[in-house]
Short mmCIF file of C-alpha atoms in Angstrom, two decimals:
data_model
loop_
_atom_site.label_atom_id
_atom_site.label_comp_id
_atom_site.label_asym_id
_atom_site.label_seq_id
_atom_site.Cartn_x
_atom_site.Cartn_y
_atom_site.Cartn_z
CA MET A 96 121.85 -2.13 -3.89
CA THR A 97 120.89 -4.90 -6.34
CA THR A 98 122.86 -8.13 -6.03
CA ASN A 99 123.89 -10.31 -8.97
CA SER A 100 121.37 -12.98 -8.00
CA GLU A 101 118.54 -10.44 -7.90
CA ALA A 102 119.57 -9.06 -11.29
CA ALA A 103 119.70 -12.55 -12.76
CA GLU A 104 116.29 -13.36 -11.29
CA SER A 105 114.82 -10.14 -12.68
CA GLU A 106 116.26 -10.88 -16.14
CA ALA A 107 114.87 -14.41 -16.03
CA THR A 108 111.46 -13.08 -15.06
CA GLN A 109 111.48 -10.61 -17.97
CA GLU A 110 112.53 -13.35 -20.38
CA ALA A 111 109.76 -15.63 -19.15
CA SER A 112 107.17 -12.87 -19.57
CA LYS A 113 108.01 -12.39 -23.25
CA PRO A 114 105.28 -13.65 -25.60
CA SER A 115 106.07 -17.05 -27.06
CA ALA A 116 105.95 -17.29 -30.85
CA ASN A 117 103.73 -19.93 -32.40
CA TYR A 118 104.82 -19.87 -36.02
CA ALA A 119 102.00 -22.08 -37.26
CA GLU A 120 99.46 -19.78 -35.63
CA ILE A 121 101.17 -16.70 -37.13
CA ILE A 122 100.91 -18.24 -40.60
CA TYR A 123 97.28 -19.29 -40.13
CA ASN A 124 96.29 -15.87 -38.77
CA GLY A 125 97.89 -13.97 -41.63
CA ILE A 126 96.52 -16.14 -44.43
CA TRP A 127 93.06 -16.95 -43.12
CA LYS A 128 91.87 -16.47 -39.53
CA ASN A 129 92.91 -12.82 -39.11
CA ASN A 130 93.33 -11.78 -42.75
CA PRO A 131 93.68 -7.97 -42.94
CA ALA A 132 91.28 -7.68 -45.86
CA LEU A 133 88.61 -10.30 -45.14
CA VAL A 134 88.48 -10.25 -41.33
CA GLN A 135 89.97 -6.98 -40.10
CA LEU A 136 88.62 -5.09 -43.15
CA LEU A 137 91.67 -2.81 -43.20
CA GLY A 138 93.21 -1.16 -46.25
CA LEU A 139 89.90 -1.15 -48.11
CA CYS A 140 90.47 2.21 -49.82
CA PRO A 141 93.43 1.11 -52.01
CA MET A 142 91.96 -2.37 -52.37
CA LEU A 143 88.75 -1.14 -53.92
CA ALA A 144 90.43 1.59 -55.95
CA VAL A 145 93.28 -0.16 -57.76
CA THR A 146 92.23 -3.80 -58.12
CA SER A 147 90.78 -3.39 -61.60
CA THR A 148 93.52 -5.68 -62.99
CA VAL A 149 95.88 -8.32 -61.65
CA VAL A 150 99.01 -6.28 -62.29
CA ASN A 151 97.71 -3.28 -60.34
CA ALA A 152 96.69 -5.50 -57.42
CA LEU A 153 99.99 -7.37 -57.45
CA GLY A 154 102.04 -4.17 -57.56
CA LEU A 155 100.24 -2.65 -54.59
CA GLY A 156 100.26 -5.96 -52.72
CA LEU A 157 104.02 -6.41 -53.09
CA ALA A 158 104.68 -2.83 -52.00
CA THR A 159 102.47 -3.24 -48.94
CA MET A 160 104.09 -6.55 -48.00
CA VAL A 161 107.61 -5.12 -48.19
CA VAL A 162 106.62 -2.20 -45.98
CA LEU A 163 104.94 -4.57 -43.52
CA VAL A 164 107.97 -6.83 -43.20
CA GLY A 165 110.46 -3.95 -42.98
CA SER A 166 108.48 -1.96 -40.44
CA ASN A 167 107.81 -5.02 -38.27
CA ILE A 168 111.53 -5.86 -38.18
CA ALA A 169 112.51 -2.27 -37.35
CA VAL A 170 109.85 -1.91 -34.66
CA SER A 171 110.88 -5.21 -33.08
CA ILE A 172 114.51 -4.10 -32.95
CA ILE A 173 113.78 -0.80 -31.19
CA ARG A 174 110.86 -1.99 -29.06
CA ASN A 175 112.85 -1.92 -25.80
CA TYR A 176 114.36 1.52 -26.44
CA VAL A 177 111.30 3.65 -27.29
CA ALA A 178 109.25 5.27 -24.57
CA ASP A 179 105.49 4.75 -24.59
CA ALA A 180 104.92 8.50 -25.03
CA VAL A 181 106.54 8.51 -28.48
CA ARG A 182 105.86 4.92 -29.50
CA LEU A 183 103.21 5.56 -32.17
CA PRO A 184 104.96 8.59 -33.75
CA ALA A 185 108.14 6.51 -33.97
CA PHE A 186 106.25 3.68 -35.63
CA VAL A 187 104.69 6.06 -38.15
CA MET A 188 108.11 7.49 -39.01
CA ILE A 189 109.48 3.98 -39.60
CA ILE A 190 106.53 3.07 -41.84
CA ALA A 191 106.88 6.36 -43.74
CA SER A 192 110.59 5.69 -44.32
CA PHE A 193 109.97 2.25 -45.81
CA THR A 194 107.09 3.60 -47.90
CA THR A 195 109.34 6.32 -49.31
CA CYS A 196 111.95 3.71 -50.23
CA ILE A 197 109.35 1.61 -52.05
CA GLU A 198 108.02 4.70 -53.82
CA LEU A 199 111.49 5.64 -55.08
CA ILE A 200 112.18 2.07 -56.22
CA MET A 201 108.91 1.96 -58.17
CA GLN A 202 109.67 5.33 -59.74
CA ALA A 203 113.04 3.97 -60.89
CA TYR A 204 112.02 0.52 -62.16
CA THR A 205 108.22 0.44 -62.69
CA TYR A 206 107.42 4.04 -63.44
CA GLU A 207 104.32 3.39 -65.57
CA LEU A 208 102.80 1.17 -62.89
CA TYR A 209 103.72 3.77 -60.28
CA GLN A 210 101.79 6.39 -62.26
CA ILE A 211 98.76 4.09 -62.51
CA LEU A 212 98.73 3.38 -58.77
CA GLY A 213 99.25 7.08 -58.12
CA ILE A 214 98.50 8.40 -54.65
CA PHE A 215 97.84 4.93 -53.23
CA ILE A 216 101.56 4.15 -52.94
CA PRO A 217 102.29 7.07 -50.56
CA LEU A 218 99.04 6.27 -48.74
CA ILE A 219 100.54 2.97 -47.60
CA VAL A 220 101.74 5.02 -44.62
CA THR A 221 98.13 5.41 -43.47
CA ASN A 222 97.23 1.74 -43.91
CA CYS A 223 95.93 0.73 -40.49
CA ALA A 224 96.96 -2.89 -41.06
CA ILE A 225 100.65 -1.90 -41.03
CA LEU A 226 100.47 0.34 -37.97
CA GLY A 227 98.24 -2.19 -36.24
CA ARG A 228 100.72 -5.05 -36.69
CA ALA A 229 103.60 -2.84 -35.57
CA ASP A 230 101.80 -1.89 -32.37
CA ALA A 231 99.98 -5.14 -31.62
CA PHE A 232 102.67 -7.68 -32.55
CA ALA A 233 106.10 -6.35 -33.53
CA SER A 234 106.40 -4.13 -30.44
CA ARG A 235 105.89 -7.20 -28.22
CA ASN A 236 107.84 -9.93 -30.02
CA PRO A 237 111.38 -10.72 -31.21
CA VAL A 238 112.61 -10.02 -34.74
CA LEU A 239 112.01 -13.40 -36.40
CA PRO A 240 108.34 -13.81 -35.36
CA SER A 241 107.72 -10.16 -36.21
CA ALA A 242 109.21 -10.61 -39.68
CA LEU A 243 107.10 -13.72 -40.25
CA ASP A 244 103.97 -11.94 -39.02
CA GLY A 245 104.59 -9.04 -41.40
CA PHE A 246 105.23 -11.40 -44.30
CA MET A 247 102.14 -13.53 -43.70
CA MET A 248 99.86 -10.53 -43.11
CA GLY A 249 101.22 -8.94 -46.28
CA LEU A 250 100.84 -12.21 -48.18
CA GLY A 251 97.24 -12.61 -47.02
CA PHE A 252 96.46 -9.02 -48.01
CA MET A 253 98.13 -9.44 -51.41
CA PHE A 254 96.30 -12.72 -52.04
CA ILE A 255 92.93 -11.00 -51.63
CA LEU A 256 94.07 -8.06 -53.76
CA VAL A 257 95.15 -10.36 -56.60
CA THR A 258 92.01 -12.53 -56.32
CA LEU A 259 89.76 -9.47 -56.46
CA GLY A 260 91.82 -8.02 -59.32
CA ALA A 261 91.55 -11.27 -61.27
CA MET A 262 87.77 -11.40 -60.76
CA ARG A 263 87.29 -7.83 -61.92
CA GLU A 264 89.64 -8.15 -64.90
CA LEU A 265 88.06 -11.40 -66.03
CA ILE A 266 84.48 -10.12 -65.76
CA GLY A 267 85.26 -6.63 -66.97
CA GLN A 268 87.61 -7.36 -69.87
CA GLY A 269 87.55 -11.12 -70.43
CA THR A 270 91.34 -11.38 -69.89
CA LEU A 271 93.85 -12.29 -67.20
CA PHE A 272 97.39 -10.99 -66.55
CA SER A 273 97.18 -8.15 -69.02
CA ASP A 274 99.94 -5.50 -68.94
CA MET A 275 102.14 -7.62 -66.67
CA GLN A 276 105.16 -6.06 -68.39
CA LEU A 277 104.52 -2.97 -66.28
CA LEU A 278 105.79 -4.93 -63.28
CA PHE A 279 108.05 -7.66 -64.69
CA GLY A 280 109.44 -6.00 -67.81
CA ASP A 281 109.52 -7.14 -71.42
CA MET A 282 109.62 -10.85 -70.52
CA ALA A 283 105.98 -10.59 -69.36
CA ILE A 284 104.57 -9.08 -72.57
CA HIS A 285 103.12 -12.43 -73.68
CA TRP A 286 101.72 -13.41 -70.28
CA LYS A 287 98.30 -12.04 -71.18
CA ILE A 288 95.57 -14.70 -71.34
CA VAL A 289 92.48 -13.97 -73.44
CA VAL A 290 89.79 -16.08 -71.78
CA PHE A 291 86.87 -14.89 -73.93
CA ASP A 292 87.29 -13.83 -77.56
CA ASN A 293 85.23 -10.87 -78.79
CA TYR A 294 84.19 -10.21 -75.22
CA PRO A 295 81.91 -7.20 -74.62
CA ASN A 296 83.58 -5.33 -71.80
CA VAL A 297 81.53 -5.09 -68.61
CA LEU A 298 82.35 -1.62 -67.33
CA PHE A 299 80.50 -2.18 -64.06
CA ALA A 300 83.09 -4.74 -62.89
CA VAL A 301 85.98 -2.36 -63.46
CA LEU A 302 84.33 0.55 -61.62
CA PRO A 303 84.28 0.86 -57.79
CA PRO A 304 80.78 -0.70 -57.41
CA GLY A 305 82.17 -3.87 -58.94
CA ALA A 306 84.95 -3.86 -56.35
CA PHE A 307 82.43 -3.63 -53.50
CA ILE A 308 80.41 -6.54 -54.86
CA GLY A 309 83.51 -8.64 -55.52
CA LEU A 310 84.89 -8.07 -52.03
CA GLY A 311 81.49 -8.86 -50.54
CA LEU A 312 81.45 -12.18 -52.39
CA LEU A 313 84.94 -13.03 -51.10
CA ILE A 314 83.95 -12.22 -47.50
CA ALA A 315 80.76 -14.26 -47.88
CA GLY A 316 82.77 -17.17 -49.25
CA LYS A 317 85.16 -17.10 -46.30
CA ASN A 318 82.29 -16.93 -43.81
CA TYR A 319 80.63 -19.89 -45.53
CA LEU A 320 83.80 -22.00 -45.35
CA ASP A 321 84.35 -21.08 -41.69
CA GLU A 322 80.76 -21.98 -40.81
CA ARG A 323 80.99 -25.29 -42.66
CA GLU A 324 84.21 -26.12 -40.81
CA LYS A 325 82.53 -25.36 -37.46
CA LYS A 326 79.64 -27.66 -38.33
CA ARG A 327 82.06 -30.41 -39.36
CA ILE A 328 83.94 -30.15 -36.08
CA ALA A 329 80.69 -30.14 -34.09
CA ALA A 330 79.44 -33.20 -35.99
CA GLN A 331 82.73 -34.99 -35.40
CA LYS A 332 82.52 -34.29 -31.67
CA ALA A 333 78.92 -35.51 -31.55
CA LYS A 334 79.93 -38.67 -33.43
CA ASP A 335 82.78 -39.42 -31.06
CA GLY A 336 80.37 -39.08 -28.12
CA PRO A 337 81.00 -37.75 -24.63
CA SER A 338 84.13 -38.90 -22.89
CA ALA A 339 83.68 -41.71 -20.44
CA SER A 340 83.05 -40.46 -16.98
CA LYS A 341 85.62 -41.32 -14.39
CA ARG A 342 84.62 -43.33 -11.32
CA VAL A 343 85.21 -41.59 -8.02
CA ARG A 344 86.14 -43.78 -5.10
CA VAL A 345 84.56 -42.68 -1.82
CA THR A 346 86.09 -43.78 1.43
CA GLY A 347 84.65 -43.55 4.88
CA GLN A 348 81.25 -44.20 6.32
CA VAL A 349 78.02 -42.35 5.68
CA SER A 350 75.86 -41.94 8.75
#
């Protein structure tokens, strides 16, 4: 029979074994170090398919981020009540539920954009970045860190989507923020910026090969910045010099 002291000790042990949340690390991982698009290379199919303009990229990025945050919160809440045998099916059902909600909302309020994005909105369910965060992080952490992890991973993914969309729209059409009214309504009709007048459209940038090249340039840029930062840190350590060695006092006689 378990005594109260044993139960309290067991509860304390379980509490101590819970992963501690480092919010700064969560933010850094989502935005840069472990970015789903640049480092994990997840969700590439919708990224390469719909990022021909900023509005398309922003619409898909916002939808993905909402599903990420919602599914992470739900998974964190039920993490102690779901058996390992049905853990992944339960996570997929949660992600599918949030994706359906986002799909219905877009049909109601941004129907034209929903038609443009097409099958890639329902395919958010199969995005490995969402299921991966649910299984790797949300199922092992409390609600608040899980929500922050989902938000930062979604924000990092959306940032790359929008950056790639801006590159392709600028090179392909010579404009930025065209058709933003599809997402923000009539107030965004005049948000379009014509960067180059009488610009000959570059079809290659708008087609999938342009997406591959653009993403490759973004990945190369991140790798370059990471390598430069490593060299800076190494140079700083070399400049500071080795730490002074400590003297060891030896007692006794040596025969």
